Tab-separated table of C-alpha atoms in Angstrom:
chain	number	residue	atom	x	y	z
A	1	MET	CA	241.466	79.728	115.601
A	2	TYR	CA	241.403	75.772	117.348
A	3	VAL	CA	242.674	75.468	120.621
A	4	ILE	CA	242.752	71.804	122.153
A	5	LEU	CA	241.587	70.824	125.280
A	6	LEU	CA	242.447	68.022	126.972
A	7	ASN	CA	240.251	65.972	128.895
A	8	MET	CA	242.627	62.966	130.459
A	9	VAL	CA	240.510	59.844	129.374
A	10	PRO	CA	242.808	58.147	127.421
A	11	SER	CA	242.534	54.516	127.730
A	12	ASN	CA	239.245	52.968	128.017
A	13	ASN	CA	237.507	54.828	125.764
A	14	LYS	CA	234.672	53.345	123.734
A	15	ASN	CA	236.047	55.514	120.823
A	16	ILE	CA	239.662	54.038	120.376
A	17	ASP	CA	238.741	51.142	117.872
A	18	LYS	CA	237.118	53.010	116.040
A	19	ILE	CA	240.601	54.535	115.259
A	20	PRO	CA	241.333	55.117	111.709
A	21	GLU	CA	244.784	54.123	110.662
A	22	PRO	CA	245.563	57.647	109.314
A	23	THR	CA	245.350	59.173	112.146
A	24	LEU	CA	246.686	56.700	114.456
A	25	ARG	CA	250.192	57.249	111.940
A	26	ARG	CA	249.789	61.034	112.001
A	27	LEU	CA	249.722	61.605	115.988
A	28	PRO	CA	253.308	60.531	116.468
A	29	TRP	CA	253.750	63.374	114.024
A	30	TYR	CA	252.299	65.573	116.745
A	31	LEU	CA	253.936	64.409	119.086
A	32	SER	CA	256.997	65.200	117.538
A	33	GLY	CA	255.743	68.727	117.086
A	34	ILE	CA	254.614	69.325	120.797
A	35	LYS	CA	257.212	68.283	121.965
A	36	LEU	CA	259.593	70.693	119.636
A	37	MET	CA	257.146	73.264	120.727
A	38	LYS	CA	258.139	72.622	123.839
A	39	VAL	CA	262.264	72.522	124.424
A	40	ARG	CA	261.446	76.300	122.184
A	41	GLY	CA	260.034	77.129	125.522
A	42	GLU	CA	256.281	76.818	124.885
A	43	ASN	CA	254.090	76.035	127.995
A	44	TYR	CA	250.544	75.755	125.797
A	45	VAL	CA	249.727	74.559	122.764
A	46	SER	CA	246.951	75.228	120.007
A	47	SER	CA	245.884	73.246	117.172
A	48	THR	CA	246.695	76.368	115.246
A	49	ALA	CA	250.313	76.283	116.164
A	50	LEU	CA	250.709	72.787	115.566
A	51	SER	CA	249.168	73.463	112.457
A	52	ARG	CA	252.257	75.578	111.477
A	53	GLU	CA	254.725	73.622	113.456
A	54	THR	CA	253.312	70.546	111.543
A	55	GLY	CA	251.868	72.099	108.265
A	56	ILE	CA	249.439	69.697	108.851
A	57	ASP	CA	245.690	71.503	108.089
A	58	ALA	CA	244.354	72.438	112.050
A	59	SER	CA	241.177	71.442	111.666
A	60	LYS	CA	242.500	67.905	110.663
A	61	ILE	CA	244.408	68.056	113.957
A	62	VAL	CA	241.706	68.996	116.410
A	63	LYS	CA	239.730	66.043	114.506
A	64	ASP	CA	242.705	63.469	114.610
A	65	LEU	CA	243.276	64.626	118.572
A	66	SER	CA	238.874	63.817	118.727
A	67	TYR	CA	240.003	60.030	119.394
A	68	VAL	CA	242.629	60.575	122.392
A	69	ASN	CA	239.315	62.500	124.003
A	70	ILE	CA	241.009	65.943	123.066
A	71	SER	CA	238.770	68.884	122.394
A	72	GLY	CA	238.844	72.316	121.244
A	73	ARG	CA	239.225	75.169	123.999
A	74	THR	CA	238.530	78.903	122.915
A	75	ARG	CA	241.799	80.236	125.611
A	76	VAL	CA	245.143	79.510	126.459
A	77	GLY	CA	245.515	75.509	124.985
A	78	TYR	CA	246.467	72.887	126.721
A	79	ASP	CA	249.452	72.579	128.797
A	80	ILE	CA	252.183	71.146	126.481
A	81	ASP	CA	253.573	68.562	129.472
A	82	GLU	CA	250.393	67.298	129.939
A	83	MET	CA	249.540	67.236	125.851
A	84	ILE	CA	253.221	64.727	126.192
A	85	SER	CA	252.584	62.556	128.768
A	86	VAL	CA	249.122	61.892	127.627
A	87	LEU	CA	249.995	61.256	123.730
A	88	GLU	CA	252.254	59.018	124.936
A	89	GLU	CA	250.787	56.677	127.070
A	90	PHE	CA	248.312	56.703	124.281
A	91	LEU	CA	250.750	55.653	121.700
A	92	TRP	CA	252.843	53.281	123.249
A	93	PRO	CA	251.281	52.435	126.407
A	94	LYS	CA	254.237	51.677	129.752
A	95	LYS	CA	252.764	47.924	129.891
A	96	VAL	CA	255.915	46.007	127.679
A	97	HIS	CA	254.527	44.116	125.094
A	98	LYS	CA	256.459	40.818	124.771
A	99	ALA	CA	256.996	39.389	121.490
A	100	TYR	CA	259.398	36.429	119.199
A	101	LEU	CA	260.866	37.328	116.435
A	102	PHE	CA	260.874	34.852	113.608
A	103	GLY	CA	264.087	34.293	111.048
A	104	VAL	CA	267.336	35.586	112.089
A	105	GLY	CA	268.622	37.108	108.304
A	106	ASN	CA	270.238	40.411	107.764
A	107	LEU	CA	266.732	42.610	108.941
A	108	GLY	CA	265.894	39.959	111.802
A	109	ALA	CA	269.091	40.289	113.041
A	110	ALA	CA	269.142	44.281	112.432
A	111	LEU	CA	266.153	44.536	114.110
A	112	LEU	CA	267.519	42.471	117.278
A	113	GLN	CA	270.570	44.950	117.849
A	114	ASP	CA	267.503	48.095	117.469
A	115	SER	CA	266.956	48.097	121.237
A	116	GLY	CA	264.652	51.102	120.502
A	117	LEU	CA	262.539	48.943	119.945
A	118	LYS	CA	261.892	48.442	123.570
A	119	GLN	CA	261.557	51.853	124.597
A	120	PHE	CA	258.836	51.926	122.679
A	121	GLY	CA	256.925	49.121	124.126
A	122	LEU	CA	258.118	46.205	122.038
A	123	GLU	CA	260.653	43.514	124.170
A	124	ILE	CA	261.921	41.293	122.138
A	125	VAL	CA	263.010	38.159	124.247
A	126	GLY	CA	263.542	35.316	121.859
A	127	ALA	CA	264.289	34.803	118.226
A	128	PHE	CA	263.886	31.714	115.719
A	129	ASP	CA	265.858	30.687	112.857
A	130	VAL	CA	266.454	26.886	110.625
A	131	ASN	CA	270.681	28.213	110.891
A	132	LYS	CA	272.545	26.085	113.215
A	133	ASN	CA	275.130	28.565	113.118
A	134	ILE	CA	273.268	30.716	115.293
A	135	ILE	CA	270.775	28.506	117.126
A	136	GLY	CA	272.029	28.648	120.524
A	137	LYS	CA	274.017	32.151	120.774
A	138	SER	CA	272.886	35.137	121.258
A	139	ILE	CA	272.175	38.745	118.941
A	140	ASN	CA	272.137	42.164	121.868
A	141	GLY	CA	271.507	39.659	124.468
A	142	ILE	CA	268.551	37.506	122.947
A	143	PRO	CA	268.556	34.110	122.312
A	144	VAL	CA	267.854	32.600	119.067
A	145	TYR	CA	266.264	29.391	119.338
A	146	ASP	CA	266.150	25.998	116.843
A	147	ILE	CA	262.517	26.827	114.270
A	148	ALA	CA	261.207	23.416	115.842
A	149	SER	CA	261.070	24.632	119.564
A	150	LEU	CA	258.435	27.731	118.074
A	151	SER	CA	255.350	25.575	119.674
A	152	ASN	CA	257.490	24.485	123.229
A	153	LYS	CA	258.611	28.207	123.806
A	154	VAL	CA	256.075	29.939	122.441
A	155	LYS	CA	252.765	28.246	123.527
A	156	ASN	CA	251.708	29.634	127.036
A	157	SER	CA	254.223	32.072	127.255
A	158	GLY	CA	252.668	35.047	127.742
A	159	VAL	CA	254.120	36.517	124.722
A	160	GLU	CA	251.274	37.997	122.377
A	161	ILE	CA	253.339	39.905	119.201
A	162	GLY	CA	255.174	37.830	116.419
A	163	VAL	CA	257.780	39.753	114.266
A	164	LEU	CA	257.942	37.805	111.467
A	165	THR	CA	261.393	38.594	109.544
A	166	VAL	CA	262.101	34.760	107.702
A	167	PRO	CA	261.563	34.136	102.988
A	168	ILE	CA	258.696	34.765	101.865
A	169	GLU	CA	258.295	30.765	101.367
A	170	VAL	CA	258.285	30.408	104.802
A	171	ALA	CA	255.939	33.294	106.239
A	172	GLN	CA	252.724	31.755	105.630
A	173	SER	CA	253.575	28.620	107.248
A	174	VAL	CA	255.203	30.180	110.254
A	175	THR	CA	252.475	32.945	110.537
A	176	ASP	CA	249.602	29.852	111.014
A	177	ASN	CA	252.173	28.480	113.373
A	178	MET	CA	252.811	31.089	115.233
A	179	VAL	CA	248.535	31.700	115.274
A	180	GLU	CA	248.281	28.067	116.443
A	181	ASN	CA	250.479	28.560	119.355
A	182	GLY	CA	249.133	31.541	120.908
A	183	ILE	CA	250.263	34.860	119.111
A	184	LYS	CA	247.995	37.662	118.230
A	185	GLY	CA	249.887	40.288	117.069
A	186	VAL	CA	252.045	40.111	114.215
A	187	TRP	CA	254.736	42.621	112.738
A	188	ASN	CA	255.175	41.537	109.089
A	189	PHE	CA	258.360	43.067	107.567
A	190	THR	CA	258.408	40.525	105.075
A	191	PRO	CA	256.323	41.594	101.321
A	192	PHE	CA	254.104	38.429	101.816
A	193	ARG	CA	250.498	39.240	102.279
A	194	ILE	CA	249.933	36.571	105.568
A	195	ARG	CA	246.449	35.611	105.955
A	196	VAL	CA	245.528	35.351	109.534
A	197	PRO	CA	241.462	34.228	111.863
A	198	GLU	CA	239.937	37.797	111.952
A	199	ASN	CA	241.127	38.598	115.658
A	200	ILE	CA	244.387	38.611	114.698
A	201	VAL	CA	246.234	42.230	114.363
A	202	VAL	CA	248.745	42.279	111.386
A	203	GLN	CA	250.701	45.387	110.552
A	204	ASN	CA	252.459	45.365	107.872
A	205	THR	CA	256.001	47.039	107.391
A	206	SER	CA	257.484	46.577	104.710
A	207	LEU	CA	260.993	48.479	103.943
A	208	TYR	CA	261.692	46.809	100.646
A	209	ALA	CA	258.485	48.044	99.474
A	210	HIS	CA	258.734	52.179	100.836
A	211	LEU	CA	262.191	51.505	98.791
A	212	ALA	CA	260.455	50.498	95.683
A	213	VAL	CA	258.283	53.603	96.160
A	214	MET	CA	261.303	56.169	96.448
A	215	PHE	CA	263.075	54.547	94.324
A	216	ASN	CA	259.921	54.995	91.911
A	217	ARG	CA	259.031	58.613	92.642
A	218	LEU	CA	263.327	59.345	92.062
A	219	ASN	CA	262.961	57.905	88.802
A	220	ASN	CA	260.192	60.457	88.342
A	221	ILE	CA	261.469	64.450	89.642
B	1	MET	CA	238.393	35.056	84.427
B	2	TYR	CA	241.070	38.062	84.317
B	3	VAL	CA	244.345	36.306	82.896
B	4	ILE	CA	247.753	38.696	82.557
B	5	LEU	CA	249.557	39.819	79.859
B	6	LEU	CA	252.207	41.329	80.165
B	7	ASN	CA	253.929	43.986	77.758
B	8	MET	CA	258.134	44.487	78.249
B	9	VAL	CA	258.070	47.841	78.535
B	10	PRO	CA	258.251	48.003	81.608
B	11	SER	CA	260.093	51.891	82.461
B	12	ASN	CA	260.129	55.034	80.283
B	13	ASN	CA	256.400	54.755	80.907
B	14	LYS	CA	254.617	57.661	80.963
B	15	ASN	CA	252.350	56.529	83.389
B	16	ILE	CA	255.286	55.518	85.389
B	17	ASP	CA	254.568	58.943	87.290
B	18	LYS	CA	250.467	58.802	88.471
B	19	ILE	CA	251.125	55.169	89.634
B	20	PRO	CA	249.636	55.434	93.446
B	21	GLU	CA	251.144	54.841	96.992
B	22	PRO	CA	249.190	51.933	97.478
B	23	THR	CA	249.155	50.164	94.761
B	24	LEU	CA	253.693	50.122	94.371
B	25	ARG	CA	252.963	49.006	98.049
B	26	ARG	CA	250.865	46.261	96.682
B	27	LEU	CA	253.388	45.275	93.979
B	28	PRO	CA	256.082	43.808	95.898
B	29	TRP	CA	252.937	41.666	97.903
B	30	TYR	CA	252.312	40.409	93.857
B	31	LEU	CA	255.503	40.114	93.565
B	32	SER	CA	255.884	37.530	96.289
B	33	GLY	CA	252.622	35.397	95.344
B	34	ILE	CA	253.892	34.400	91.870
B	35	LYS	CA	257.433	33.314	93.235
B	36	LEU	CA	255.473	31.515	95.850
B	37	MET	CA	253.269	29.854	92.867
B	38	LYS	CA	257.084	29.919	90.414
B	39	VAL	CA	258.469	27.256	93.720
B	40	ARG	CA	255.085	25.560	93.120
B	41	GLY	CA	255.686	24.129	89.663
B	42	GLU	CA	253.372	26.674	87.865
B	43	ASN	CA	254.944	28.439	84.569
B	44	TYR	CA	252.275	31.051	83.411
B	45	VAL	CA	250.191	32.689	85.850
B	46	SER	CA	246.241	34.269	85.421
B	47	SER	CA	245.381	37.412	87.888
B	48	THR	CA	242.431	34.806	88.752
B	49	ALA	CA	245.099	32.539	90.233
B	50	LEU	CA	247.109	35.729	91.813
B	51	SER	CA	243.695	37.087	93.312
B	52	ARG	CA	243.195	33.307	95.169
B	53	GLU	CA	247.271	33.573	96.010
B	54	THR	CA	247.020	37.064	98.034
B	55	GLY	CA	243.692	37.459	98.839
B	56	ILE	CA	243.430	40.911	96.278
B	57	ASP	CA	240.149	40.912	94.352
B	58	ALA	CA	241.720	40.502	90.680
B	59	SER	CA	239.829	43.315	89.117
B	60	LYS	CA	242.267	45.605	91.341
B	61	ILE	CA	245.238	43.172	90.793
B	62	VAL	CA	245.070	43.992	86.493
B	63	LYS	CA	244.444	47.305	87.384
B	64	ASP	CA	247.371	47.512	89.367
B	65	LEU	CA	249.137	45.496	87.113
B	66	SER	CA	247.997	48.277	84.133
B	67	TYR	CA	250.528	50.441	85.826
B	68	VAL	CA	253.838	48.786	84.680
B	69	ASN	CA	251.985	47.885	81.407
B	70	ILE	CA	250.760	44.280	82.000
B	71	SER	CA	247.526	44.159	80.022
B	72	GLY	CA	244.396	41.262	80.041
B	73	ARG	CA	244.736	38.744	77.673
B	74	THR	CA	242.031	35.540	78.041
B	75	ARG	CA	244.404	32.543	76.556
B	76	VAL	CA	246.850	31.076	78.777
B	77	GLY	CA	248.174	33.980	80.937
B	78	TYR	CA	251.659	35.321	80.831
B	79	ASP	CA	255.526	33.175	81.523
B	80	ILE	CA	255.815	33.315	85.260
B	81	ASP	CA	259.680	33.576	84.776
B	82	GLU	CA	259.303	37.055	82.693
B	83	MET	CA	256.311	37.831	84.725
B	84	ILE	CA	258.699	37.888	87.649
B	85	SER	CA	262.039	39.811	86.646
B	86	VAL	CA	259.921	42.305	84.524
B	87	LEU	CA	257.827	43.600	88.298
B	88	GLU	CA	261.703	43.216	90.178
B	89	GLU	CA	263.610	44.816	87.582
B	90	PHE	CA	260.523	47.710	87.651
B	91	LEU	CA	260.144	47.875	91.785
B	92	TRP	CA	263.783	47.587	92.416
B	93	PRO	CA	266.134	48.742	89.481
B	94	LYS	CA	269.550	47.434	88.799
B	95	LYS	CA	270.992	50.699	89.561
B	96	VAL	CA	271.999	50.647	93.346
B	97	HIS	CA	270.743	54.072	94.610
B	98	LYS	CA	273.642	55.293	97.052
B	99	ALA	CA	272.567	56.148	100.597
B	100	TYR	CA	273.994	58.508	102.955
B	101	LEU	CA	272.365	57.553	107.111
B	102	PHE	CA	272.115	60.663	109.182
B	103	GLY	CA	272.214	59.390	112.784
B	104	VAL	CA	273.889	56.748	114.345
B	105	GLY	CA	272.464	55.301	116.826
B	106	ASN	CA	270.348	52.632	117.887
B	107	LEU	CA	268.195	52.556	114.290
B	108	GLY	CA	270.129	54.282	112.606
B	109	ALA	CA	272.954	51.755	113.366
B	110	ALA	CA	271.025	48.530	113.477
B	111	LEU	CA	269.563	49.551	109.381
B	112	LEU	CA	273.866	49.969	109.561
B	113	GLN	CA	273.954	46.533	109.923
B	114	ASP	CA	270.652	45.245	107.111
B	115	SER	CA	272.922	43.881	104.128
B	116	GLY	CA	269.107	43.186	102.426
B	117	LEU	CA	268.758	47.145	101.869
B	118	LYS	CA	271.742	46.445	98.971
B	119	GLN	CA	270.428	43.339	97.791
B	120	PHE	CA	267.270	45.639	96.954
B	121	GLY	CA	269.172	48.768	95.625
B	122	LEU	CA	270.438	50.583	98.142
B	123	GLU	CA	273.595	51.217	99.351
B	124	ILE	CA	274.468	53.183	102.138
B	125	VAL	CA	278.085	53.928	101.711
B	126	GLY	CA	278.645	56.319	104.308
B	127	ALA	CA	276.713	58.020	107.958
B	128	PHE	CA	277.139	60.734	109.819
B	129	ASP	CA	276.905	61.269	113.464
B	130	VAL	CA	278.124	64.094	116.429
B	131	ASN	CA	279.333	61.362	118.825
B	132	LYS	CA	282.852	60.783	118.911
B	133	ASN	CA	282.784	57.491	119.839
B	134	ILE	CA	282.491	56.554	117.465
B	135	ILE	CA	283.009	58.785	114.635
B	136	GLY	CA	286.026	57.044	112.551
B	137	LYS	CA	284.694	54.082	113.102
B	138	SER	CA	282.723	51.790	110.625
B	139	ILE	CA	279.872	49.758	111.119
B	140	ASN	CA	279.400	46.497	109.082
B	141	GLY	CA	282.327	48.335	106.464
B	142	ILE	CA	280.741	51.564	106.339
B	143	PRO	CA	282.449	54.432	107.695
B	144	VAL	CA	280.856	56.560	110.407
B	145	TYR	CA	281.581	60.449	109.806
B	146	ASP	CA	281.475	63.872	111.869
B	147	ILE	CA	278.378	64.906	111.065
B	148	ALA	CA	280.131	68.652	110.866
B	149	SER	CA	281.731	67.620	107.171
B	150	LEU	CA	278.744	66.550	105.943
B	151	SER	CA	278.651	69.456	103.196
B	152	ASN	CA	282.214	68.529	102.304
B	153	LYS	CA	281.022	64.752	102.456
B	154	VAL	CA	277.767	65.103	100.557
B	155	LYS	CA	278.200	67.841	98.045
B	156	ASN	CA	279.555	66.072	94.785
B	157	SER	CA	279.396	63.073	96.173
B	158	GLY	CA	276.594	62.025	93.115
B	159	VAL	CA	275.272	60.423	95.987
B	160	GLU	CA	270.942	61.178	96.027
B	161	ILE	CA	269.445	59.219	99.319
B	162	GLY	CA	269.495	60.133	102.949
B	163	VAL	CA	268.296	57.543	105.217
B	164	LEU	CA	267.232	59.709	108.142
B	165	THR	CA	267.464	58.573	111.665
B	166	VAL	CA	268.557	61.039	114.192
B	167	PRO	CA	266.794	62.454	117.117
B	168	ILE	CA	263.496	65.141	116.082
B	169	GLU	CA	265.373	67.585	117.614
B	170	VAL	CA	267.322	67.909	114.961
B	171	ALA	CA	265.381	66.283	112.604
B	172	GLN	CA	264.961	69.917	110.068
B	173	SER	CA	267.896	71.199	110.122
B	174	VAL	CA	269.750	68.045	109.261
B	175	THR	CA	267.199	67.590	106.653
B	176	ASP	CA	267.611	71.524	105.636
B	177	ASN	CA	271.479	70.449	105.302
B	178	MET	CA	271.479	67.613	102.975
B	179	VAL	CA	269.065	69.057	100.663
B	180	GLU	CA	271.157	72.487	99.790
B	181	ASN	CA	274.162	69.382	99.125
B	182	GLY	CA	272.273	67.824	97.079
B	183	ILE	CA	270.787	65.041	98.423
B	184	LYS	CA	267.087	63.902	96.196
B	185	GLY	CA	265.167	62.034	98.198
B	186	VAL	CA	264.824	61.292	101.942
B	187	TRP	CA	264.172	58.104	103.718
B	188	ASN	CA	262.283	59.592	106.775
B	189	PHE	CA	262.429	57.033	110.084
B	190	THR	CA	262.088	59.431	112.683
B	191	PRO	CA	258.674	60.630	113.780
B	192	PHE	CA	258.949	63.998	112.601
B	193	ARG	CA	257.192	64.834	109.769
B	194	ILE	CA	259.874	67.154	108.257
B	195	ARG	CA	259.691	70.156	105.170
B	196	VAL	CA	261.362	69.298	101.492
B	197	PRO	CA	261.116	71.996	99.214
B	198	GLU	CA	258.706	70.580	96.356
B	199	ASN	CA	260.988	67.829	94.171
B	200	ILE	CA	262.354	66.528	96.773
B	201	VAL	CA	261.042	63.098	97.419
B	202	VAL	CA	259.871	62.014	101.305
B	203	GLN	CA	259.411	58.480	102.112
B	204	ASN	CA	258.234	58.314	106.061
B	205	THR	CA	258.781	54.968	107.331
B	206	SER	CA	258.372	55.186	111.268
B	207	LEU	CA	258.424	51.721	112.834
B	208	TYR	CA	257.401	53.164	116.457
B	209	ALA	CA	254.315	54.815	114.759
B	210	HIS	CA	253.055	50.969	112.942
B	211	LEU	CA	253.920	49.488	116.725
B	212	ALA	CA	251.577	52.158	117.822
B	213	VAL	CA	249.119	51.169	115.515
B	214	MET	CA	249.223	47.338	116.619
B	215	PHE	CA	249.203	48.380	120.397
B	216	ASN	CA	246.270	50.139	119.464
B	217	ARG	CA	244.525	47.371	117.533
B	218	LEU	CA	246.134	44.516	120.341
B	219	ASN	CA	244.615	46.383	123.095
B	220	ASN	CA	240.964	46.599	121.292
B	221	ILE	CA	241.307	42.906	119.574
């Protein structure tokens, strides 16, 4: 039986930069499972119980949690409230990251409407487009600027994240432009594989690629 | 040098159910790359050129494309228009899949606004929620129903896909309910790891988990 001990040093951890992406993507599953256990009135959580909750092998859970300085203990498991707060702080640090969104088409406009992003630490402070009909207007309180003013607005703004929802034809040039002006992380919603300098972070989230996976699987059941 | 030949039998392919998910997720990158090459006036595409375009190793491209019945040829490469149409039809078949959305919170409402989904073959025909303030209303022309009418509406509707954007506390029970009423594929946007019978397709797209990955990487550059 694995029981989880949580060490309260989630940040400034030498191991952080080595966390594999699959682990990072499973951590929110654990957090959800733990939250549900709390709803059911449990005060402590063991990796065995979390394995039952999530369907993920307990030894894999222990390994994943070791990256957030959680290690095994053989008695009662760990206080569930502290575990929730450590995982939340680890995944979505309280520091809010500001972002600009590039491309206010269907998906871009939809993302501007999603106030949930701010709850998870991403505040979109402005958007850019080429469409004269929406430039100067606001969506969900977020102003839409002319893409021609990108450099003016982004440079020295302190905004580090760019959300990329432009047509593929301009995905690379808009990326180059934002990176030149100080953007450090690109959340790429386009199905285009953008290229960036080595020190720039890219996270690909192509909704339509996920949709293609689901259609393919559905056609084969 | 690899040159690509495309065999016009994209569907009814015995290999389809064996396509690895990473391959399926790269295919849209190839399609984007090919479309850009067409914009630049090219008429034929080789895997070598596509490798330059996408930054993906040419031998991996050839292997990935073999799942859509694309194999090597040593002359001119393949007609770019046919390649685009075969990949598009393979990824997003012209048959539109109807879907219901469950949970009209921030993200759910944002997805209802994204008319781009329909272009990619997913038509959301209705949504469900518990919030009396929005039940009976429409968002982007899509009616919002009381979740209590789930069984009535979903059963025998022919709708096969459920888009899951509910709070995690009810993610499993809503999933169970939709599956009991005939849903075959669940597009899960929650950070909860839902459990389904073996013959049900699940595609996980947790935006906030992707965000956590980006924050983690940004903190370590």
